Each structure stands twice: as structure tokens, then as C-alpha cells.
């Protein structure tokens, strides 16, 4: 177990010019990064005298230290809270965890939260999954400085479900979440209460995260560009902030409220004895009927409500939830590099345990799984404002930048199609744009295959009118393609295999431009702020079918979502309402390293 040794090896590799960090020295890259600052500084919102809260609490962001591994304590950042008004069940601390307290709210409650920044850096908190006004949503423009207080006031409009609260400061979300700032927020309502699902000690939150520790038990975070491009991966799985997590259960049904709170790691959850997983809810609350899956994919930001029935199991037996084998979520090249650079870590897509349920008590009585859970208000495509013209969310990834709709995040940079009329329902399509094709503003439908093949260069060559933003903002070097190694490549999708190696200077020739696309292509959990959406369809290109087969049975489309994992070569259509609130609502990759690199944009609801 020598993470330190591994780390210095990694540093050696990056300093010697191998690895994506090499690109960070390029002028174009630095230019692109510079363009990402420029968030306004606003006066923090204060309590409004007209708002009469049912629930009010203070929420502190501060540094602290906790015992995670044996030996030295670990320095963390964490949320703590103090209830001022409202039911005492509103806040529940997780003993010994760096995670923030569990927050439990009722639909219809009016809530005031006073956020105290006791860190030494700016922060802001976002209520991931909640449908709240734009100025209460924790957009990075509301970031407060150390010592400041930001007051949130909103009414809980959501149906019952599990949500997340976490920081959202410009370019520092991942780092703050990684160091411990995150917590689960539950909403309850009457529809849920009627079901009498397992509650109290029979309802267990499971927040899954991965972390990398040094030999002094301190957290190591992304140190180079490679870590950021692929997302940062730890070598230890923590559940609720604890390593080797175990729960002691009775032989009856439990409700497990699972959240992937990792910055980048994707899990394929399955019970070790092959018992299928009974899913009763996802991001946006309960499904209409339970779904039984052989395994479930869970990407960063996604939640899962699981009915875990240990009935009939013997005292002394145990069941382990594992992440099972899968492939295709990381760039092929990163996989190869990963082999060299992360020799001691826990590869994404390998098989490893997450937590253990030990049956310590035999009981004869257990609640029954309801066959009807809830009623979801589905919107047909015909109810959308744009049934023939889906709003594009084009993913482009490259060694220089992670973009959406061809642009890195920039405040107040709303493109035409990013303006949405309030109280409309929109059809949207999330797809891999492979660089330059983001200029949907001028096209009738998302252009995907038409422009496909170019990962990083995004429109340097085949870009013309509609691509100015992309080619330049990424590289800062215009259309002629001033990068030696990139020039002279052809758009040949068949050549992709060799691309991976050539670029890294590790032998093998450059493939086509397509090679770049393929090489960097990876899975992205795309998250949209505001109301929950429904998934209409998913389709994947034939090239990616083999990898896709390792994950495809783990997706759930029968519930409302706010985050969806988009696999390489995959196209996902969603229907999302934009009701009640005007203003800026973000959409971004919930691989938080990607988010901080700029894979984030705003919709302006007006
Ligand atoms: Cu969970 Cu904008 O994020
Ligand atoms: Cu969110
Ligand atoms: Cu991403």
C-alpha cells in the first residue's frame, strides 16, 4: 500500500512530459483558462422580513479533522448545522463522519438556511435536485467570501426524494466536495408516507465516495492535468465517510438511500451473491412501480432508493454490495496511461466491495414491498415547445478543455438556444459533439455524426461560420491549426485505434482526427439544475456496443432524474420542464473535475 510511492511515480511521469499535463503549458490552454474567471461579486442575500420560515437553521462550512483511517486524523472541510426553528428531525448528524448532517424536509415547508462561510476560501451551497428560485440555487455568482453569510429562503416544492447539498463555487466545486463538503437532503411528502416504507433504523443512507490518502492519512487531491481530464479517482471507498463500511441488519426489509457523492467515480452496483437489486426510486423520487435489476449504474450525483430485503437470511450471514466489472467509461488512452500512472489505485470498472450488510438478528416479520409506489406526471413529446427540434447539449472533450455546446463556462455568455421561455417544457438531446459541432444555434437539429470524429480540435478545420467560439476558446489559436502534431490528420474514423498512442509520444502513429475524438471520449454524468426531467430514449453507436453491453441493464428510465450518465457514443433524449422560476440555471457534467474545467453552461429562463 504505498500511495506515496505511487504518487511520486506519477509526478515523475507528468513532469517528464508524458501525460496530458504536457498540454497545460501551451499558451492556448492558459488563455482558455483565463477566460473562465469573471464571475461578478454580489452582496449576499439577507433574510427577508416577510418570509415566515417553518424551518430555519444555520449551516456552517468550516475546516475540521476527523478519524477516518486508524492513526492520525484527517484534515477535512465540512458542513455542520444548528437548528433554530422547526421539527428536531430536520437535522441528523452522522456520527464520526465528515459528511454534513442529513437534512429532512417536508414538501410545502418554508425553509430559511443561513450559510456561514468559515473557510479560508469562497464558497456557496447548491441544493442539487431541488426546484428553487434561481437566486436560491447556489449559482457560483452568489459565492460568498470567508466571514460572509448568505441567506437562502425557499419553499419545498419537490416531491419526496433524496437530494444533495454541496458547494458550487466557480472552479472549486470538486476540490471542496472532495475535502468533505457534501450532505444528503431528504424531502418527504404524503404520497410517500402512505406507503409506510421502512423508516427509522430501517432506512439507511449510503453515501458512496472514493478518496486517496497519503501516509499521514491526509487527503491527496488532483495534482495534474491527467487527474482532471479523466476525473480524480481515489483508492479507497468510503461510505458515509467511513472505510470498510458495514451495517448490522435484521432479517427483514430495509430502505437504502444511496447517493454517489464521488467526484468522478462511476459504480455498477450489485449484490455479491447475484441477488437482483430492487429499485424503488431514483434522483427525482419514487418510481411508479418497483424495478428489479441485475445491477444498477450509479454515476456522480445520481441517487438510488433500494428495497433491500434480508428476509429469510440466517443470523451470521452477510451480503456485500460491490461495484461489478464494466468497461468503456474512460478514454481508451487514459486506460492505458492509467495502467502506468495509477498502478496501486482501484481501477474504475474493476470489481471491488462497497459495503457489507451483516445479518445479526433473525426476525419473522417484514413489511411487504408495495406494487404501486407513486404516480408520476409524465409529459408527452407533443407537450414540449420543440418536439422536432431538441435543444442540444453537445459534449466535447479534449486534452485542452472539457466543453458543452462547444464552449467552456463563462458567466453571461448565453447563446440563443440557451434562452428558454419560462413555463415551457423542452425536448433536449445530450450527445457527443466531438468538438466543433456545437453550433446548434443555427441548425435545425443537433449535428452529431455529421461533424463527428474530432475530439479536441473542435472545429479547427471543418469549423466555419458557426464554430468560432469553439476552436478559439479551446486552443486560442484560430482555424489554421497551429499545432504541429495535429496537422495533416484526416477525418477517418477507421484510424482511431492508433490515435491513442501517437499523441502521447509513446510510439505508434497518429490516427485520424477521429482518433482524437475516440481517444478522449468518455462517459459523462450530465446534470441539469432545476426541475427533474424524464428520459425519453437512449441510443448508442455500433462502435460502442461491446462496452455498452457491460452497463446497459443498469439504467433506469422509469423515474424522474436530474443527472444522466451519457456513455461514449450515446445519445440521450430527455424532456424537462422549466416552470415557475426565471433566471440562470446551470447544466454541467457532474464529473466534478470536468465541471471545474469548464464543462458547464447556463440556461437563461426568461
Ligand atoms: Cu450537484 Cu450543479 O450540481
Ligand atoms: Cu444541481
Ligand atoms: Cu464529464
Coordinates of C-alpha atoms and ligand atoms in Angstrom, one line a residue:
X1 CA 0.0 0.0 0.0
X2 CA 2.3 2.8 -1.0
X3 CA 0.2 5.6 -2.3
X4 CA 3.1 7.9 -1.7
X5 CA 5.4 6.0 -3.9
X6 CA 2.7 5.8 -6.5
X7 CA 2.3 9.5 -6.3
X8 CA 5.9 10.3 -6.9
X9 CA 6.0 8.0 -9.8
X10 CA 3.0 9.8 -11.2
X11 CA 4.7 13.1 -10.7
X12 CA 7.7 11.8 -12.4
X13 CA 5.7 10.8 -15.4
X14 CA 3.9 14.0 -15.7
X15 CA 7.0 16.2 -15.2
X16 CA 8.8 14.2 -17.8
X17 CA 6.2 15.4 -20.3
X18 CA 4.2 12.2 -20.5
X19 CA 0.6 12.6 -19.8
X20 CA -1.9 15.2 -20.5
X21 CA -0.2 17.7 -18.3
X22 CA 2.1 18.4 -21.2
X23 CA -0.7 20.4 -22.8
X24 CA -1.2 22.6 -19.8
X25 CA 1.9 24.5 -20.8
X26 CA 0.5 25.5 -24.1
X27 CA -0.4 29.2 -24.5
X28 CA -3.8 28.4 -25.9
X29 CA -4.7 26.4 -22.8
X30 CA -3.8 29.1 -20.4
X31 CA -5.7 31.6 -22.4
X32 CA -8.8 29.4 -22.3
X33 CA -8.5 29.1 -18.6
X34 CA -8.2 32.8 -18.1
X35 CA -11.4 33.4 -19.9
X36 CA -13.2 31.4 -17.3
X37 CA -12.9 33.9 -14.5
X38 CA -15.0 37.0 -14.4
X39 CA -17.8 35.9 -12.0
X40 CA -19.5 39.0 -10.6
X41 CA -19.3 39.6 -6.9
X42 CA -22.7 40.3 -5.4
X43 CA -23.9 41.4 -2.0
X44 CA -25.0 38.3 -0.2
X45 CA -28.8 37.9 0.1
X46 CA -30.2 38.8 3.6
X47 CA -33.2 37.4 5.4
X48 CA -36.4 38.9 4.2
X49 CA -38.8 40.1 7.0
X50 CA -41.8 38.9 5.1
X51 CA -40.7 35.3 4.8
X52 CA -42.0 33.3 7.8
X53 CA -40.0 30.1 7.9
X54 CA -41.4 26.8 9.2
X55 CA -37.8 25.6 9.4
X56 CA -34.7 27.7 9.9
X57 CA -31.1 26.5 10.5
X58 CA -27.6 27.8 10.4
X59 CA -25.3 25.9 8.1
X60 CA -21.5 26.3 8.6
X61 CA -18.8 25.5 6.2
X62 CA -15.6 25.1 8.1
X63 CA -12.4 23.1 8.3
X64 CA -12.1 20.3 10.8
X65 CA -10.4 17.0 11.4
X66 CA -11.9 13.5 11.7
X67 CA -10.7 10.0 12.3
X68 CA -11.2 8.1 9.1
X69 CA -8.3 5.6 9.0
X70 CA -6.5 4.2 12.0
X71 CA -3.9 6.6 13.3
X72 CA -3.7 10.2 12.5
X73 CA -6.9 12.3 12.0
X74 CA -7.6 13.6 8.5
X75 CA -8.0 17.3 7.8
X76 CA -11.3 17.9 6.1
X77 CA -13.8 20.6 5.2
X78 CA -17.3 20.0 6.5
X79 CA -20.8 21.2 7.0
X80 CA -22.2 21.4 10.4
X81 CA -25.6 22.8 11.3
X82 CA -27.7 24.3 14.1
X83 CA -31.5 24.2 14.1
X84 CA -33.2 27.4 15.1
X85 CA -36.8 26.7 14.2
X86 CA -38.7 23.6 13.2
X87 CA -39.0 19.9 14.0
X88 CA -35.9 18.4 15.6
X89 CA -35.9 15.6 12.9
X90 CA -34.9 18.3 10.4
X91 CA -31.2 17.7 11.2
X92 CA -29.4 14.4 12.0
X93 CA -25.7 14.2 12.4
X94 CA -23.8 11.2 11.1
X95 CA -21.6 10.3 14.0
X96 CA -17.9 10.4 13.2
X97 CA -18.4 11.4 9.6
X98 CA -17.1 14.5 7.8
X99 CA -20.4 14.5 5.8
X100 CA -22.8 17.2 6.6
X101 CA -25.9 16.4 8.7
X102 CA -28.8 14.7 7.0
X103 CA -31.4 17.3 6.3
X104 CA -35.1 16.2 6.3
X105 CA -37.7 18.5 4.9
X106 CA -41.4 18.2 4.2
X107 CA -42.9 19.2 0.9
X108 CA -44.6 22.6 1.4
X109 CA -42.3 23.7 4.2
X110 CA -40.9 27.2 4.1
X111 CA -37.2 27.0 4.8
X112 CA -34.6 29.5 5.7
X113 CA -30.9 28.5 5.7
X114 CA -28.2 30.8 6.9
X115 CA -24.9 29.8 5.3
X116 CA -21.8 30.8 7.2
X117 CA -18.5 30.7 5.3
X118 CA -16.0 29.8 7.9
X119 CA -13.5 28.5 5.4
X120 CA -10.5 30.5 4.1
X121 CA -11.8 30.5 0.6
X122 CA -15.0 31.5 -1.2
X123 CA -17.9 29.1 -1.3
X124 CA -21.6 28.8 -2.0
X125 CA -24.0 25.9 -1.5
X126 CA -26.3 24.3 -4.1
X127 CA -29.4 22.2 -3.3
X128 CA -28.9 19.6 -6.0
X129 CA -32.3 18.2 -7.1
X130 CA -34.4 20.9 -5.5
X131 CA -36.6 23.1 -7.6
X132 CA -35.9 26.6 -6.1
X133 CA -35.7 30.1 -7.5
X134 CA -32.6 30.9 -9.4
X135 CA -31.2 33.2 -6.7
X136 CA -31.6 30.4 -4.1
X137 CA -30.0 27.7 -6.3
X138 CA -26.4 28.3 -5.3
X139 CA -25.2 29.5 -8.7
X140 CA -21.5 30.4 -8.5
X141 CA -22.3 34.1 -8.9
X142 CA -23.7 34.0 -5.3
X143 CA -20.4 32.8 -3.9
X144 CA -19.6 34.4 -0.5
X145 CA -16.1 35.2 0.9
X146 CA -14.8 34.0 4.2
X147 CA -16.7 35.5 7.0
X148 CA -19.8 36.3 5.0
X149 CA -23.3 34.9 5.5
X150 CA -25.7 34.0 2.7
X151 CA -29.4 33.6 3.4
X152 CA -31.5 31.1 1.5
X153 CA -35.2 31.2 1.6
X154 CA -37.4 28.9 -0.4
X155 CA -40.5 26.7 -0.2
X156 CA -40.0 23.0 -0.7
X157 CA -41.8 22.2 -4.0
X158 CA -40.3 18.8 -4.7
X159 CA -42.0 15.5 -4.3
X160 CA -40.4 13.1 -1.8
X161 CA -36.8 12.1 -2.8
X162 CA -33.2 12.2 -1.9
X163 CA -31.2 15.3 -2.9
X164 CA -27.7 16.5 -2.2
X165 CA -26.3 19.7 -0.9
X166 CA -22.8 20.6 -1.9
X167 CA -20.6 23.7 -2.7
X168 CA -20.7 25.2 -6.2
X169 CA -18.0 27.9 -6.3
X170 CA -16.5 28.7 -9.6
X171 CA -13.8 26.2 -10.5
X172 CA -13.6 24.8 -7.0
X173 CA -16.6 22.6 -6.6
X174 CA -14.7 19.3 -7.0
X175 CA -12.0 20.3 -4.5
X176 CA -14.4 21.3 -1.8
X177 CA -16.7 18.3 -2.2
X178 CA -13.6 16.1 -2.2
X179 CA -12.4 17.5 1.1
X180 CA -15.7 16.7 2.7
X181 CA -18.3 19.4 1.9
X182 CA -21.5 17.4 1.0
X183 CA -24.6 16.0 2.6
X184 CA -27.9 14.4 1.8
X185 CA -31.1 16.2 1.9
X186 CA -34.4 14.3 2.0
X187 CA -37.8 15.6 1.1
X188 CA -40.9 13.7 2.4
X189 CA -44.5 14.0 1.3
X190 CA -47.9 12.4 1.9
X191 CA -47.7 10.2 -1.1
X192 CA -44.6 8.6 0.3
X193 CA -45.9 8.5 3.9
X194 CA -48.9 6.4 2.8
X195 CA -46.6 3.6 1.7
X196 CA -45.2 3.1 5.2
X197 CA -41.8 2.2 3.7
X198 CA -39.1 1.1 6.2
X199 CA -38.1 4.1 8.3
X200 CA -36.1 5.0 11.3
X201 CA -33.4 2.4 11.9
X202 CA -34.7 0.5 8.8
X203 CA -33.9 3.4 6.4
X204 CA -30.2 3.8 5.9
X205 CA -28.4 6.5 4.0
X206 CA -25.5 5.2 1.9
X207 CA -23.3 8.0 0.6
X208 CA -20.5 6.4 -1.6
X209 CA -17.3 8.3 -2.2
X210 CA -13.7 7.5 -3.1
X211 CA -10.6 9.1 -1.6
X212 CA -6.9 8.9 -1.8
X213 CA -4.9 9.2 1.4
X214 CA -1.2 9.8 1.9
X215 CA 0.8 8.0 4.6
X216 CA -0.1 10.6 7.2
X217 CA -3.8 9.9 6.5
X218 CA -4.2 13.2 4.7
X219 CA -6.3 13.6 1.5
X220 CA -4.4 13.8 -1.7
X221 CA -6.3 15.6 -4.5
X222 CA -5.7 16.0 -8.2
X223 CA -2.2 17.2 -8.8
X224 CA -2.0 17.2 -12.6
X225 CA -3.9 17.6 -15.8
X226 CA -4.4 13.9 -16.3
X227 CA -6.3 13.7 -13.0
X228 CA -8.5 16.4 -14.1
X229 CA -9.1 15.2 -17.6
X230 CA -10.3 11.8 -16.6
X231 CA -11.7 12.9 -13.2
X232 CA -9.9 12.2 -10.0
X233 CA -10.1 8.7 -8.5
X234 CA -9.2 7.6 -5.0
X235 CA -8.0 4.2 -4.0
X236 CA -10.4 3.8 -1.0
X237 CA -14.1 3.5 -1.0
X238 CA -15.8 5.3 1.9
X239 CA -19.5 5.0 2.8
X240 CA -20.9 7.8 4.9
X241 CA -17.3 8.9 5.4
X242 CA -16.2 5.5 6.8
X243 CA -13.8 2.9 5.3
X244 CA -14.8 -0.8 5.2
X245 CA -18.4 0.2 5.9
X246 CA -20.7 -2.4 7.5
X247 CA -24.3 -2.3 8.6
X248 CA -25.8 -4.7 11.0
X249 CA -29.3 -5.6 9.9
X250 CA -32.2 -7.8 10.9
X251 CA -33.7 -10.4 8.5
X252 CA -36.3 -8.1 7.1
X253 CA -36.7 -5.3 4.5
X254 CA -34.7 -2.1 4.6
X255 CA -34.8 1.0 2.6
X256 CA -31.3 2.0 1.4
X257 CA -31.0 5.6 0.2
X258 CA -27.9 5.5 -1.9
X259 CA -26.0 8.5 -3.3
X260 CA -22.9 8.6 -5.4
X261 CA -21.0 11.5 -3.8
X262 CA -17.7 10.8 -5.6
X263 CA -16.3 13.5 -7.7
X264 CA -15.8 11.2 -10.8
X265 CA -16.1 7.5 -10.0
X266 CA -18.9 5.6 -11.6
X267 CA -20.2 2.4 -9.9
X268 CA -22.0 -0.6 -11.1
X269 CA -23.8 -1.7 -8.0
X270 CA -24.6 -5.4 -7.5
X271 CA -25.1 -7.8 -4.6
X272 CA -22.2 -10.3 -4.4
X273 CA -24.5 -13.4 -4.4
X274 CA -26.3 -12.4 -7.5
X275 CA -29.4 -11.2 -5.8
X276 CA -31.0 -8.7 -8.1
X277 CA -31.4 -5.1 -6.9
X278 CA -35.0 -3.9 -6.2
X279 CA -35.1 -0.2 -7.1
X280 CA -38.0 1.9 -5.8
X281 CA -36.7 5.4 -6.6
X282 CA -34.1 7.5 -8.3
X283 CA -32.9 11.1 -8.3
X284 CA -36.4 12.6 -8.5
X285 CA -38.1 10.3 -6.1
X286 CA -40.2 7.2 -6.1
X287 CA -40.8 5.2 -9.3
X288 CA -44.4 4.3 -10.1
X289 CA -43.6 0.6 -9.6
X290 CA -40.5 -1.2 -8.3
X291 CA -37.9 -2.3 -10.9
X292 CA -35.8 -5.3 -10.4
X293 CA -32.3 -5.0 -12.0
X294 CA -29.4 -7.4 -12.1
X295 CA -27.2 -4.4 -11.3
X296 CA -27.5 -0.6 -11.3
X297 CA -25.2 2.0 -12.7
X298 CA -24.6 5.0 -10.4
X299 CA -22.7 8.0 -11.6
X300 CA -21.6 11.0 -9.6
X301 CA -24.7 13.0 -8.5
X302 CA -27.2 10.1 -9.0
X303 CA -29.3 8.6 -6.3
X304 CA -31.0 5.3 -5.8
X305 CA -33.8 4.2 -3.5
X306 CA -33.3 0.5 -2.9
X307 CA -35.6 -2.0 -1.2
X308 CA -33.2 -4.5 0.4
X309 CA -35.0 -7.4 1.8
X310 CA -32.9 -9.6 4.0
X311 CA -35.8 -11.8 5.0
X312 CA -35.1 -15.5 5.2
X313 CA -31.3 -14.9 5.6
X314 CA -29.6 -16.6 8.5
X315 CA -28.1 -14.8 11.5
X316 CA -24.4 -14.6 10.9
X317 CA -24.7 -14.4 7.1
X318 CA -23.7 -11.4 5.1
X319 CA -24.4 -9.8 1.8
X320 CA -21.8 -7.5 0.2
X321 CA -22.7 -4.7 -2.2
X322 CA -19.9 -4.5 -4.8
X323 CA -19.1 -2.5 -7.9
X324 CA -19.0 -5.0 -10.7
X325 CA -16.9 -5.2 -13.8
X326 CA -17.7 -2.9 -16.7
X327 CA -15.8 -1.1 -19.4
X328 CA -15.9 1.9 -21.7
X329 CA -16.4 4.9 -19.4
X330 CA -12.8 6.2 -19.6
X331 CA -10.9 7.2 -22.6
X332 CA -9.0 4.2 -24.1
X333 CA -5.8 6.2 -23.8
X334 CA -6.4 7.0 -20.2
X335 CA -6.9 3.4 -19.5
X336 CA -3.5 2.7 -20.9
X337 CA -2.0 5.6 -19.1
X338 CA -3.9 4.7 -16.0
X339 CA -2.2 1.4 -16.0
X340 CA 1.1 3.1 -15.7
X341 CA 0.2 6.0 -13.6
X342 CA -2.2 4.6 -11.1
X343 CA -0.8 1.2 -10.6
X344 CA -1.9 1.0 -7.0
X345 CA -5.3 2.5 -7.2
X346 CA -8.7 1.0 -7.7
X347 CA -9.4 0.9 -11.4
X348 CA -12.8 2.2 -12.5
X349 CA -14.8 -0.7 -13.8
X350 CA -13.0 -3.3 -11.7
X351 CA -14.7 -5.5 -9.2
X352 CA -14.5 -4.3 -5.6
X353 CA -16.6 -4.2 -2.4
X354 CA -18.5 -1.1 -1.3
X355 CA -20.2 -2.1 1.9
X356 CA -21.3 -5.2 3.8
X357 CA -24.7 -5.9 5.4
X358 CA -24.3 -8.4 8.2
X359 CA -27.5 -10.2 9.3
X360 CA -27.2 -10.0 13.1
X361 CA -30.8 -10.6 14.1
X362 CA -33.4 -13.1 12.9
X363 CA -36.9 -11.7 12.9
X364 CA -40.1 -13.2 11.4
X365 CA -41.9 -10.1 10.4
X366 CA -41.1 -7.8 7.5
X367 CA -43.0 -5.2 5.6
X368 CA -44.2 -6.0 2.1
X369 CA -43.0 -4.3 -1.0
X370 CA -45.8 -2.1 -2.4
X371 CA -46.6 -2.9 -6.0
X372 CA -47.7 0.7 -6.7
X373 CA -45.3 3.3 -5.3
X374 CA -46.3 6.6 -6.8
X375 CA -47.8 8.5 -9.6
X376 CA -45.6 10.4 -11.9
X377 CA -46.8 13.3 -14.0
X378 CA -45.3 12.4 -17.4
X379 CA -45.1 14.9 -20.2
X380 CA -45.5 13.5 -23.8
X381 CA -43.2 14.9 -26.5
X382 CA -46.2 16.6 -28.0
X383 CA -46.4 18.8 -24.9
X384 CA -42.9 20.1 -25.5
X385 CA -42.3 23.5 -27.0
X386 CA -39.9 22.0 -29.6
X387 CA -41.0 18.4 -30.5
X388 CA -39.0 18.5 -33.8
X389 CA -36.0 20.5 -32.6
X390 CA -34.4 19.2 -29.5
X391 CA -32.3 21.6 -27.5
X392 CA -28.7 20.5 -27.9
X393 CA -26.4 19.6 -25.1
X394 CA -23.2 18.7 -27.0
X395 CA -20.4 17.2 -25.1
X396 CA -16.9 17.8 -26.3
X397 CA -13.8 16.6 -24.6
X398 CA -10.1 17.1 -25.3
X399 CA -6.8 17.4 -23.7
X400 CA -7.2 21.2 -23.6
X401 CA -10.7 21.6 -22.2
X402 CA -14.0 20.0 -21.4
X403 CA -16.8 21.8 -23.1
X404 CA -20.6 21.9 -23.5
X405 CA -22.1 23.1 -26.7
X406 CA -18.5 24.0 -27.8
X407 CA -17.8 26.5 -25.1
X408 CA -16.2 26.5 -21.7
X409 CA -18.1 28.0 -18.9
X410 CA -18.3 31.7 -18.9
X411 CA -20.6 33.9 -16.9
X412 CA -23.1 35.9 -19.0
X413 CA -22.3 34.1 -22.2
X414 CA -25.8 32.9 -23.1
X415 CA -26.2 31.6 -26.7
X416 CA -29.6 31.9 -28.4
X417 CA -30.7 28.4 -27.9
X418 CA -29.7 28.6 -24.2
X419 CA -32.5 31.1 -23.6
X420 CA -35.7 29.3 -22.6
X421 CA -39.2 30.6 -22.1
X422 CA -40.4 30.1 -18.5
X423 CA -43.2 27.7 -18.1
X424 CA -42.3 25.7 -21.1
X425 CA -41.4 22.0 -21.4
X426 CA -38.4 21.3 -23.6
X427 CA -37.2 18.3 -25.5
X428 CA -33.4 18.1 -25.2
X429 CA -30.8 15.9 -26.7
X430 CA -27.5 15.1 -25.0
X431 CA -24.8 13.7 -27.3
X432 CA -21.1 13.6 -28.0
X433 CA -20.4 16.5 -30.3
X434 CA -16.8 15.5 -30.8
X435 CA -15.6 19.0 -30.9
X436 CA -16.8 21.5 -33.4
X437 CA -20.3 20.8 -33.9
X438 CA -21.7 22.7 -31.1
X439 CA -23.1 25.5 -33.1
X440 CA -26.6 24.2 -33.0
X441 CA -27.9 27.6 -32.7
X442 CA -28.0 27.9 -36.4
X443 CA -29.1 24.4 -37.2
X444 CA -32.4 22.7 -37.1
X445 CA -31.3 19.6 -35.3
X446 CA -28.3 18.6 -33.3
X447 CA -25.5 17.7 -35.6
X448 CA -23.7 14.8 -34.3
X449 CA -22.4 12.3 -36.7
X450 CA -22.2 14.9 -39.4
X451 CA -19.3 16.6 -37.6
X452 CA -18.2 13.7 -35.6
X453 CA -14.8 12.4 -35.2
X454 CA -12.8 15.3 -33.8
X455 CA -12.3 15.3 -30.2
X456 CA -10.1 18.1 -29.1
X457 CA -9.6 20.2 -32.1
X458 CA -13.2 21.2 -32.1
X459 CA -13.8 22.9 -35.3
X460 CA -10.3 24.0 -36.2
X461 CA -10.6 22.5 -39.6
X462 CA -14.1 21.7 -40.5
X463 CA -15.4 24.5 -38.5
X464 CA -16.5 27.6 -40.3
X465 CA -19.3 30.0 -39.5
X466 CA -20.8 28.6 -36.5
X467 CA -17.7 27.5 -34.7
X468 CA -15.7 30.5 -33.9
X469 CA -16.3 30.1 -30.3
X470 CA -15.1 26.6 -30.0
X471 CA -12.0 26.4 -32.0
X472 CA -10.6 29.5 -30.4
X473 CA -11.7 29.3 -26.9
X474 CA -10.2 25.9 -26.5
X475 CA -7.0 26.5 -28.2
X476 CA -6.7 30.2 -28.6
X477 CA -5.2 29.6 -32.0
X478 CA -7.7 30.1 -34.7
X479 CA -8.7 27.9 -37.5
X480 CA -5.5 27.1 -39.2
X481 CA -4.4 24.7 -36.6
X482 CA -1.0 25.9 -35.5
X483 CA -0.3 22.7 -33.6
X484 CA 2.3 20.7 -35.3
X485 CA 1.3 17.3 -34.1
X486 CA -2.2 17.8 -35.1
X487 CA -1.8 19.0 -38.6
X488 CA -2.3 16.8 -41.6
X489 CA -4.6 14.4 -39.9
X490 CA -7.5 13.1 -41.8
X491 CA -11.1 12.5 -40.8
X492 CA -11.0 8.8 -40.9
X493 CA -13.0 7.1 -38.3
X494 CA -11.3 3.8 -39.1
X495 CA -8.0 5.1 -38.0
X496 CA -9.0 5.6 -34.5
X497 CA -7.1 2.8 -32.9
X498 CA -3.7 4.1 -33.4
X499 CA -4.5 7.6 -32.3
X500 CA -4.2 7.0 -28.6
X501 CA -0.6 6.2 -28.6
X502 CA 0.7 8.6 -31.1
X503 CA -0.4 11.6 -29.3
X504 CA 1.2 10.6 -26.1
X505 CA 4.5 10.3 -27.8
X506 CA 4.7 6.7 -26.8
X507 CA 5.1 5.2 -30.2
X508 CA 2.6 4.4 -32.9
X509 CA 1.4 6.9 -35.5
X510 CA -1.2 9.5 -35.1
X511 CA -4.6 8.3 -36.2
X512 CA -7.1 10.4 -37.9
X513 CA -8.7 13.4 -36.3
X514 CA -11.2 10.9 -35.4
X515 CA -8.6 9.3 -33.4
X516 CA -8.5 12.3 -31.1
X517 CA -12.2 12.1 -30.6
X518 CA -12.2 8.4 -29.9
X519 CA -9.2 8.7 -27.7
X520 CA -10.7 11.2 -25.3
X521 CA -14.3 10.1 -25.5
X522 CA -15.6 9.0 -22.1
X523 CA -18.8 8.8 -20.1
X524 CA -20.2 12.0 -18.6
X525 CA -22.9 12.3 -16.0
X526 CA -24.8 15.3 -17.2
X527 CA -26.8 17.2 -14.6
X528 CA -29.3 19.9 -15.1
X529 CA -30.3 22.3 -12.3
X530 CA -34.0 23.0 -11.7
X531 CA -36.8 20.6 -12.2
X532 CA -36.4 16.9 -12.7
X533 CA -36.6 15.5 -16.2
X534 CA -37.7 12.3 -17.8
X535 CA -35.6 10.2 -20.1
X536 CA -37.3 9.6 -23.4
X537 CA -34.8 7.5 -25.3
X538 CA -31.1 6.4 -25.4
X539 CA -29.2 5.1 -28.4
X540 CA -25.6 4.2 -28.8
X541 CA -23.4 3.9 -31.8
X542 CA -22.5 0.4 -33.1
X543 CA -18.8 1.2 -32.3
X544 CA -19.5 1.3 -28.6
X545 CA -21.9 -1.6 -28.4
X546 CA -19.5 -4.0 -26.8
X547 CA -18.7 -1.7 -23.9
X548 CA -22.3 -0.6 -23.7
X549 CA -23.3 -4.2 -23.1
X550 CA -21.5 -4.2 -19.8
X551 CA -23.6 -1.4 -18.4
X552 CA -26.9 -1.2 -20.4
X553 CA -29.0 -3.2 -18.0
X554 CA -28.2 -0.9 -15.2
X555 CA -30.0 2.2 -16.3
X556 CA -33.4 3.2 -15.0
X557 CA -35.7 5.3 -17.2
X558 CA -38.9 4.8 -15.3
X559 CA -38.3 7.6 -12.8
X560 CA -37.6 11.3 -12.8
X561 CA -33.9 12.3 -13.0
X562 CA -31.7 15.3 -12.7
X563 CA -28.5 13.6 -13.7
X564 CA -28.0 11.1 -16.5
X565 CA -24.9 9.1 -17.4
X566 CA -24.1 9.6 -21.1
X567 CA -21.8 6.8 -22.3
X568 CA -19.4 7.2 -25.2
X569 CA -21.2 7.1 -28.5
X570 CA -24.5 7.5 -26.7
X571 CA -27.3 10.0 -27.4
X572 CA -29.9 10.6 -24.7
X573 CA -33.2 12.4 -25.2
X574 CA -34.9 14.0 -22.3
X575 CA -38.0 16.1 -21.5
X576 CA -37.5 18.8 -19.0
X577 CA -40.0 21.3 -17.6
X578 CA -38.8 24.9 -16.9
X579 CA -41.6 26.1 -14.7
X580 CA -42.1 28.8 -12.1
X581 CA -38.7 30.5 -12.0
X582 CA -36.8 32.8 -14.3
X583 CA -33.1 33.3 -14.2
X584 CA -29.9 31.3 -14.6
X585 CA -29.9 27.6 -14.2
X586 CA -26.8 25.6 -14.8
X587 CA -26.3 22.5 -16.8
X588 CA -23.0 20.7 -16.4
X589 CA -21.0 17.5 -16.1
X590 CA -21.2 16.0 -12.6
X591 CA -17.8 14.6 -13.0
X592 CA -16.8 17.5 -10.8
X593 CA -13.3 17.8 -12.2
X594 CA -14.9 18.3 -15.6
X595 CA -17.3 20.8 -14.2
X596 CA -14.4 22.8 -12.8
X597 CA -12.6 22.6 -16.1
X598 CA -15.5 24.4 -17.8
X599 CA -17.9 21.6 -18.8
X600 CA -20.7 23.7 -17.6
X601 CA -23.1 26.3 -19.1
X602 CA -26.1 28.3 -18.1
X603 CA -29.7 28.3 -19.4
X604 CA -31.3 31.6 -19.0
X605 CA -35.0 31.1 -18.3
X606 CA -36.9 34.3 -19.2
Ligands
LIG1 CU1 -24.7 18.7 -7.9 CU2 -24.6 22.0 -10.3 O1 -24.6 20.3 -9.1
LIG2 CU1 -27.5 20.6 -9.2
LIG3 CU1 -17.7 14.9 -17.9

